[in-house]
Amino acid sequence: MQGLVILLVCLTVGSACAGSVGVSNADPFEREGRIVGGQDTTIRAHPYQVSLQTKKGSHFCGGSLIDAETVVTAAHCLVGQKAAKVFVRLGSTLYNEGGRVVAVRDLAYNEDYSSKTMEYDVGILKLAEKVEETEDIRYVSLAEETPPTGTAAVVTGWGSKCYFWCMSLPKTLQEVYVYIVDWKTCKSDDYKYGEIIYDSMVCAYEKKKDACQGDSGGPLVVGNTLVGIVSWGYACAAELLPGVYTDVPSVRDWVLKTSKAL
Ligand code: 4AZ
């Protein structure tokens, strides 16, 4: 999906293209920053949130801790990755310092994941050591049912804070409140996506508020349950184009089964 977002950026403002590839620290135009339209928050308020990073400490995706050794993220964050090259920072409001960094012993993503349709965009990481819960590190439970359209939800991450031109580099976790839009409503004429929304997806929308690049894999939460995994969207915070998430109830059995097997 990153590709599609970049393509759209490139078609719109050619000058932004050089810097829009990836979110590595070496990139002067890096798009790390914030969720769009959100505000600073703390890890204590969202203690299930983790940052997936390279060995050098570049944040590349979000994730959610679901038990002492398992992180749920998006499949598209894990394609082409090797467990030995992925590190997880837990328990820190800042993605680049604090909390603890744990190595990954194994990873897997859903065999039905399609980079074309973005269906089943879910994967898991098994941590190399077990982490106990603290005030800043907590397991989140997996939703069994999709909340109805209109339910308030919160999405968090260290991703891009704007779509076109993001130069600022806040390191602080961001949160934004959005409203659940079920997949049928999301593909209806109420919004602009149409047929490309599938039943393994759930959308979330609020004017000028959204997840964005770099938030991928991260949590969409209602209460203390994980209802969505940041997956894709056309642009970020665009009119009638909700953020699209993996619907957690649709992949819950896969997560539990795979987590046991690894
Ligand atoms: C991305 O490229 C991405 N507005 C993630 C979320 C959204 C768009 C793009 C949702 O990772």
mmCIF file of C-alpha atoms and ligand atoms in Angstrom:
data_model
loop_
_atom_site.group_PDB
_atom_site.id
_atom_site.type_symbol
_atom_site.label_atom_id
_atom_site.label_comp_id
_atom_site.label_asym_id
_atom_site.label_seq_id
_atom_site.Cartn_x
_atom_site.Cartn_y
_atom_site.Cartn_z
ATOM 1 C CA MET A 1 0.000 0.000 0.000
ATOM 2 C CA GLN A 2 2.934 2.260 0.665
ATOM 3 C CA GLY A 3 3.533 2.161 -3.081
ATOM 4 C CA LEU A 4 0.060 3.349 -3.894
ATOM 5 C CA VAL A 5 0.259 6.194 -1.417
ATOM 6 C CA ILE A 6 3.624 7.241 -2.828
ATOM 7 C CA LEU A 7 2.295 7.016 -6.359
ATOM 8 C CA LEU A 8 -0.596 9.296 -5.456
ATOM 9 C CA VAL A 9 1.799 11.754 -3.827
ATOM 10 C CA CYS A 10 3.993 11.682 -6.907
ATOM 11 C CA LEU A 11 1.103 12.289 -9.260
ATOM 12 C CA THR A 12 -0.018 15.244 -7.192
ATOM 13 C CA VAL A 13 3.207 16.951 -6.203
ATOM 14 C CA GLY A 14 6.160 15.712 -8.204
ATOM 15 C CA SER A 15 8.673 17.448 -5.979
ATOM 16 C CA ALA A 16 7.778 15.369 -2.943
ATOM 17 C CA CYS A 17 8.704 12.100 -4.626
ATOM 18 C CA ALA A 18 12.408 12.042 -3.938
ATOM 19 C CA GLY A 19 11.830 11.905 -0.235
ATOM 20 C CA SER A 20 8.733 9.822 0.051
ATOM 21 C CA VAL A 21 10.327 6.397 -0.152
ATOM 22 C CA GLY A 22 10.496 4.586 3.151
ATOM 23 C CA VAL A 23 10.773 5.914 6.660
ATOM 24 C CA SER A 24 14.432 5.302 7.378
ATOM 25 C CA ASN A 25 16.503 7.632 9.508
ATOM 26 C CA ALA A 26 18.920 8.248 6.663
ATOM 27 C CA ASP A 27 16.240 9.874 4.563
ATOM 28 C CA PRO A 28 16.242 13.682 4.908
ATOM 29 C CA PHE A 29 12.611 13.818 3.841
ATOM 30 C CA GLU A 30 11.630 11.019 6.178
ATOM 31 C CA ARG A 31 7.922 10.866 6.801
ATOM 32 C CA GLU A 32 8.121 9.720 10.376
ATOM 33 C CA GLY A 33 5.980 11.960 12.525
ATOM 34 C CA ARG A 34 2.444 11.761 13.640
ATOM 35 C CA ILE A 35 -0.908 10.324 12.999
ATOM 36 C CA VAL A 36 -2.850 13.017 11.106
ATOM 37 C CA GLY A 37 -4.934 15.384 13.255
ATOM 38 C CA GLY A 38 -3.926 13.755 16.513
ATOM 39 C CA GLN A 39 -2.187 14.770 19.680
ATOM 40 C CA ASP A 40 0.704 13.729 21.885
ATOM 41 C CA THR A 41 -0.087 10.849 24.167
ATOM 42 C CA THR A 42 1.819 8.508 26.472
ATOM 43 C CA ILE A 43 2.598 4.819 26.372
ATOM 44 C CA ARG A 44 0.855 4.510 29.743
ATOM 45 C CA ALA A 45 -2.405 5.472 28.036
ATOM 46 C CA HIS A 46 -1.760 2.867 25.274
ATOM 47 C CA PRO A 47 0.579 0.332 26.894
ATOM 48 C CA TYR A 48 -0.092 -2.362 24.258
ATOM 49 C CA GLN A 49 1.493 -0.200 21.518
ATOM 50 C CA VAL A 50 4.922 -1.257 20.269
ATOM 51 C CA SER A 51 7.307 0.022 17.606
ATOM 52 C CA LEU A 52 8.830 -2.351 15.053
ATOM 53 C CA GLN A 53 12.326 -1.233 14.231
ATOM 54 C CA THR A 54 15.459 -2.098 12.383
ATOM 55 C CA LYS A 55 18.605 -2.951 14.307
ATOM 56 C CA LYS A 56 19.688 0.678 13.838
ATOM 57 C CA GLY A 57 16.496 1.907 15.475
ATOM 58 C CA SER A 58 14.490 3.115 12.482
ATOM 59 C CA HIS A 59 10.801 2.774 13.220
ATOM 60 C CA PHE A 60 9.016 1.082 10.299
ATOM 61 C CA CYS A 61 5.677 -0.120 11.658
ATOM 62 C CA GLY A 62 3.506 -0.302 14.732
ATOM 63 C CA GLY A 63 2.227 -3.389 16.516
ATOM 64 C CA SER A 64 0.197 -4.528 19.516
ATOM 65 C CA LEU A 65 1.321 -6.785 22.350
ATOM 66 C CA ILE A 66 -1.283 -9.507 22.941
ATOM 67 C CA ASP A 67 0.535 -11.720 25.447
ATOM 68 C CA ALA A 68 3.976 -12.098 27.059
ATOM 69 C CA GLU A 69 5.678 -12.997 23.793
ATOM 70 C CA THR A 70 3.376 -12.151 20.884
ATOM 71 C CA VAL A 71 2.964 -8.961 18.848
ATOM 72 C CA VAL A 72 0.214 -8.560 16.248
ATOM 73 C CA THR A 73 0.999 -6.354 13.258
ATOM 74 C CA ALA A 74 0.181 -6.069 9.545
ATOM 75 C CA ALA A 75 1.340 -8.669 7.015
ATOM 76 C CA HIS A 76 2.611 -5.888 4.758
ATOM 77 C CA CYS A 77 5.035 -4.860 7.524
ATOM 78 C CA LEU A 78 6.587 -8.334 7.514
ATOM 79 C CA VAL A 79 6.817 -9.276 3.845
ATOM 80 C CA GLY A 80 10.500 -9.807 3.021
ATOM 81 C CA GLN A 81 11.535 -9.419 6.681
ATOM 82 C CA LYS A 82 13.617 -11.885 8.632
ATOM 83 C CA ALA A 83 13.007 -12.380 12.358
ATOM 84 C CA ALA A 84 16.680 -11.736 13.138
ATOM 85 C CA LYS A 85 16.455 -8.249 11.599
ATOM 86 C CA VAL A 86 13.388 -7.022 13.459
ATOM 87 C CA PHE A 87 13.396 -5.471 16.943
ATOM 88 C CA VAL A 88 10.462 -4.412 19.083
ATOM 89 C CA ARG A 89 10.503 -1.417 21.424
ATOM 90 C CA LEU A 90 7.956 -1.743 24.224
ATOM 91 C CA GLY A 91 6.945 0.514 27.088
ATOM 92 C CA SER A 92 8.123 3.825 25.663
ATOM 93 C CA THR A 93 6.287 6.986 24.628
ATOM 94 C CA LEU A 94 9.275 7.818 22.415
ATOM 95 C CA TYR A 95 10.027 5.402 19.614
ATOM 96 C CA ASN A 96 13.751 6.125 19.700
ATOM 97 C CA GLU A 97 14.572 5.780 23.391
ATOM 98 C CA GLY A 98 13.299 4.368 26.678
ATOM 99 C CA GLY A 99 11.298 1.284 27.510
ATOM 100 C CA ARG A 100 12.972 -1.882 26.331
ATOM 101 C CA VAL A 101 14.026 -3.317 23.018
ATOM 102 C CA VAL A 102 13.481 -7.030 22.488
ATOM 103 C CA ALA A 103 14.654 -9.238 19.623
ATOM 104 C CA VAL A 104 12.275 -11.381 17.564
ATOM 105 C CA ARG A 105 12.630 -15.163 17.388
ATOM 106 C CA ASP A 106 10.047 -15.900 14.707
ATOM 107 C CA LEU A 107 7.491 -14.223 12.517
ATOM 108 C CA ALA A 108 4.647 -15.202 10.210
ATOM 109 C CA TYR A 109 1.943 -13.552 8.180
ATOM 110 C CA ASN A 110 -1.405 -14.787 6.976
ATOM 111 C CA GLU A 111 -1.177 -17.125 3.970
ATOM 112 C CA ASP A 112 -4.288 -15.467 2.516
ATOM 113 C CA TYR A 113 -2.737 -11.985 2.629
ATOM 114 C CA SER A 114 -2.953 -10.356 -0.790
ATOM 115 C CA SER A 115 -0.835 -7.316 -1.614
ATOM 116 C CA LYS A 116 -3.259 -6.678 -4.461
ATOM 117 C CA THR A 117 -6.494 -6.531 -2.484
ATOM 118 C CA MET A 118 -4.901 -6.082 0.993
ATOM 119 C CA GLU A 119 -7.170 -8.799 2.379
ATOM 120 C CA TYR A 120 -5.963 -10.582 5.526
ATOM 121 C CA ASP A 121 -3.264 -8.013 6.264
ATOM 122 C CA VAL A 122 -2.171 -9.580 9.548
ATOM 123 C CA GLY A 123 1.028 -11.067 10.898
ATOM 124 C CA ILE A 124 2.597 -11.926 14.215
ATOM 125 C CA LEU A 125 6.009 -11.690 15.818
ATOM 126 C CA LYS A 126 7.193 -13.996 18.575
ATOM 127 C CA LEU A 127 9.539 -12.194 20.943
ATOM 128 C CA ALA A 128 12.866 -13.744 21.913
ATOM 129 C CA GLU A 129 12.039 -13.278 25.605
ATOM 130 C CA LYS A 130 8.839 -13.072 27.632
ATOM 131 C CA VAL A 131 7.823 -9.620 28.799
ATOM 132 C CA GLU A 132 5.798 -9.109 31.939
ATOM 133 C CA GLU A 133 3.125 -6.487 32.258
ATOM 134 C CA THR A 134 4.071 -3.201 33.922
ATOM 135 C CA GLU A 135 2.407 0.211 34.018
ATOM 136 C CA ASP A 136 3.873 0.875 30.587
ATOM 137 C CA ILE A 137 3.566 -2.576 29.009
ATOM 138 C CA ARG A 138 0.199 -4.365 28.783
ATOM 139 C CA TYR A 139 -1.434 -7.059 26.708
ATOM 140 C CA VAL A 140 -4.512 -6.123 24.727
ATOM 141 C CA SER A 141 -7.292 -8.611 24.027
ATOM 142 C CA LEU A 142 -8.512 -9.454 20.541
ATOM 143 C CA ALA A 143 -12.048 -8.372 19.693
ATOM 144 C CA GLU A 144 -14.492 -11.162 18.936
ATOM 145 C CA GLU A 145 -17.029 -8.939 17.238
ATOM 146 C CA THR A 146 -16.732 -5.836 15.091
ATOM 147 C CA PRO A 147 -18.196 -2.854 16.937
ATOM 148 C CA PRO A 148 -21.116 -1.210 15.146
ATOM 149 C CA THR A 149 -20.666 1.739 12.812
ATOM 150 C CA GLY A 150 -20.352 4.925 14.848
ATOM 151 C CA THR A 151 -18.453 3.391 17.778
ATOM 152 C CA ALA A 152 -15.614 5.637 18.977
ATOM 153 C CA ALA A 153 -12.162 4.073 18.647
ATOM 154 C CA VAL A 154 -8.603 5.267 19.123
ATOM 155 C CA VAL A 155 -5.686 4.703 16.769
ATOM 156 C CA THR A 156 -2.113 5.367 17.842
ATOM 157 C CA GLY A 157 1.323 5.407 16.296
ATOM 158 C CA TRP A 158 4.536 7.147 15.347
ATOM 159 C CA GLY A 159 3.527 7.446 11.690
ATOM 160 C CA SER A 160 3.308 10.402 9.356
ATOM 161 C CA LYS A 161 1.470 13.453 10.662
ATOM 162 C CA CYS A 162 0.502 14.733 7.242
ATOM 163 C CA TYR A 163 0.160 13.358 3.801
ATOM 164 C CA PHE A 164 1.998 15.672 1.442
ATOM 165 C CA TRP A 165 4.916 17.325 3.096
ATOM 166 C CA CYS A 166 6.107 15.995 6.413
ATOM 167 C CA MET A 167 9.457 17.293 7.534
ATOM 168 C CA SER A 168 8.971 17.512 11.273
ATOM 169 C CA LEU A 169 10.115 14.559 13.291
ATOM 170 C CA PRO A 170 8.274 14.301 16.589
ATOM 171 C CA LYS A 171 9.268 11.153 18.407
ATOM 172 C CA THR A 172 6.262 11.154 20.737
ATOM 173 C CA LEU A 173 3.430 8.643 20.379
ATOM 174 C CA GLN A 174 0.315 10.167 18.810
ATOM 175 C CA GLU A 175 -3.335 9.271 19.306
ATOM 176 C CA VAL A 176 -6.426 10.172 17.359
ATOM 177 C CA TYR A 177 -10.092 9.353 17.884
ATOM 178 C CA VAL A 178 -12.037 8.054 14.916
ATOM 179 C CA TYR A 179 -15.381 6.275 14.389
ATOM 180 C CA ILE A 180 -15.871 2.709 13.245
ATOM 181 C CA VAL A 181 -17.381 2.256 9.780
ATOM 182 C CA ASP A 182 -18.248 -1.387 9.106
ATOM 183 C CA TRP A 183 -17.073 -2.864 5.801
ATOM 184 C CA LYS A 184 -20.487 -2.811 4.158
ATOM 185 C CA THR A 185 -20.994 0.851 4.983
ATOM 186 C CA CYS A 186 -17.392 1.567 3.963
ATOM 187 C CA LYS A 187 -17.928 0.112 0.478
ATOM 188 C CA SER A 188 -21.336 1.780 0.118
ATOM 189 C CA ASP A 189 -21.952 5.031 -1.724
ATOM 190 C CA ASP A 190 -21.660 6.873 1.602
ATOM 191 C CA TYR A 191 -17.882 6.756 0.978
ATOM 192 C CA LYS A 192 -15.616 6.752 -2.058
ATOM 193 C CA TYR A 193 -13.959 3.326 -2.060
ATOM 194 C CA GLY A 194 -16.654 1.081 -3.537
ATOM 195 C CA GLU A 195 -15.943 -2.575 -4.267
ATOM 196 C CA ILE A 196 -12.328 -2.623 -3.020
ATOM 197 C CA ILE A 197 -13.448 -2.978 0.596
ATOM 198 C CA TYR A 198 -13.708 -6.636 1.681
ATOM 199 C CA ASP A 199 -15.248 -8.396 4.644
ATOM 200 C CA SER A 200 -11.846 -8.937 6.319
ATOM 201 C CA MET A 201 -11.552 -5.144 6.624
ATOM 202 C CA VAL A 202 -13.062 -2.508 8.866
ATOM 203 C CA CYS A 203 -12.835 1.243 8.304
ATOM 204 C CA ALA A 204 -12.578 4.166 10.710
ATOM 205 C CA TYR A 205 -13.295 7.764 9.884
ATOM 206 C CA GLU A 206 -13.396 11.281 11.214
ATOM 207 C CA LYS A 207 -12.896 14.483 9.260
ATOM 208 C CA LYS A 208 -9.210 15.481 9.078
ATOM 209 C CA LYS A 209 -8.193 12.631 11.380
ATOM 210 C CA ASP A 210 -6.547 9.377 10.349
ATOM 211 C CA ALA A 211 -3.685 6.952 10.600
ATOM 212 C CA CYS A 212 -1.000 7.406 7.973
ATOM 213 C CA GLN A 213 2.200 5.912 6.622
ATOM 214 C CA GLY A 214 4.319 4.512 9.445
ATOM 215 C CA ASP A 215 1.273 3.778 11.596
ATOM 216 C CA SER A 216 0.771 0.526 9.695
ATOM 217 C CA GLY A 217 0.490 -2.588 11.828
ATOM 218 C CA GLY A 218 -0.564 -0.495 14.805
ATOM 219 C CA PRO A 219 -3.669 -0.720 16.986
ATOM 220 C CA LEU A 220 -7.226 0.501 16.539
ATOM 221 C CA VAL A 221 -8.753 -0.003 19.963
ATOM 222 C CA VAL A 222 -12.183 0.224 21.573
ATOM 223 C CA GLY A 223 -12.054 0.032 25.370
ATOM 224 C CA ASN A 224 -9.256 -2.440 25.970
ATOM 225 C CA THR A 225 -9.847 -4.575 22.903
ATOM 226 C CA LEU A 226 -8.019 -4.555 19.624
ATOM 227 C CA VAL A 227 -10.598 -4.176 16.864
ATOM 228 C CA GLY A 228 -8.370 -3.212 13.938
ATOM 229 C CA ILE A 229 -4.825 -3.276 12.587
ATOM 230 C CA VAL A 230 -3.714 -0.209 10.574
ATOM 231 C CA SER A 231 -3.569 -1.483 6.991
ATOM 232 C CA TRP A 232 -4.105 1.004 4.152
ATOM 233 C CA GLY A 233 -6.081 3.892 2.727
ATOM 234 C CA TYR A 234 -6.032 6.267 -0.220
ATOM 235 C CA ALA A 235 -3.972 9.143 1.133
ATOM 236 C CA CYS A 236 -4.534 10.060 4.782
ATOM 237 C CA ALA A 237 -7.385 12.004 6.340
ATOM 238 C CA ALA A 238 -8.907 12.649 2.924
ATOM 239 C CA GLU A 239 -12.589 13.489 2.540
ATOM 240 C CA LEU A 240 -14.802 10.362 2.488
ATOM 241 C CA LEU A 241 -11.756 8.047 2.318
ATOM 242 C CA PRO A 242 -11.615 6.366 5.733
ATOM 243 C CA GLY A 243 -8.557 4.611 7.094
ATOM 244 C CA VAL A 244 -8.814 0.913 6.312
ATOM 245 C CA TYR A 245 -7.921 -1.649 8.970
ATOM 246 C CA THR A 246 -7.716 -5.410 9.160
ATOM 247 C CA ASP A 247 -10.873 -6.530 10.977
ATOM 248 C CA VAL A 248 -9.520 -8.309 14.061
ATOM 249 C CA PRO A 249 -12.539 -10.633 14.560
ATOM 250 C CA SER A 250 -11.933 -11.916 10.993
ATOM 251 C CA VAL A 251 -8.337 -12.911 11.769
ATOM 252 C CA ARG A 252 -8.617 -13.768 15.467
ATOM 253 C CA ASP A 253 -8.583 -17.541 14.945
ATOM 254 C CA TRP A 254 -5.557 -17.296 12.631
ATOM 255 C CA VAL A 255 -3.692 -15.208 15.222
ATOM 256 C CA LEU A 256 -4.419 -17.618 18.078
ATOM 257 C CA LYS A 257 -3.629 -20.726 16.036
ATOM 258 C CA THR A 258 -0.415 -19.337 14.551
ATOM 259 C CA SER A 259 0.715 -17.894 17.849
ATOM 260 C CA LYS A 260 0.445 -21.352 19.429
ATOM 261 C CA ALA A 261 2.273 -23.034 16.564
ATOM 262 C CA LEU A 262 5.319 -20.738 16.547
HETATM 263 C C1 4AZ B 1 0.512 3.297 4.764
HETATM 264 O O1 4AZ B 1 0.979 3.599 3.693
HETATM 265 C C2 4AZ B 1 -0.818 3.817 5.150
HETATM 266 N N1 4AZ B 1 -4.871 6.569 6.017
HETATM 267 C C3 4AZ B 1 -1.367 3.473 6.368
HETATM 268 C C4 4AZ B 1 -2.610 3.953 6.722
HETATM 269 C C5 4AZ B 1 -3.293 4.758 5.871
HETATM 270 C C6 4AZ B 1 -2.768 5.113 4.654
HETATM 271 C C7 4AZ B 1 -1.522 4.638 4.291
HETATM 272 C C8 4AZ B 1 -4.644 5.228 6.284
HETATM 273 O O2 4AZ B 1 1.125 2.567 5.525
#
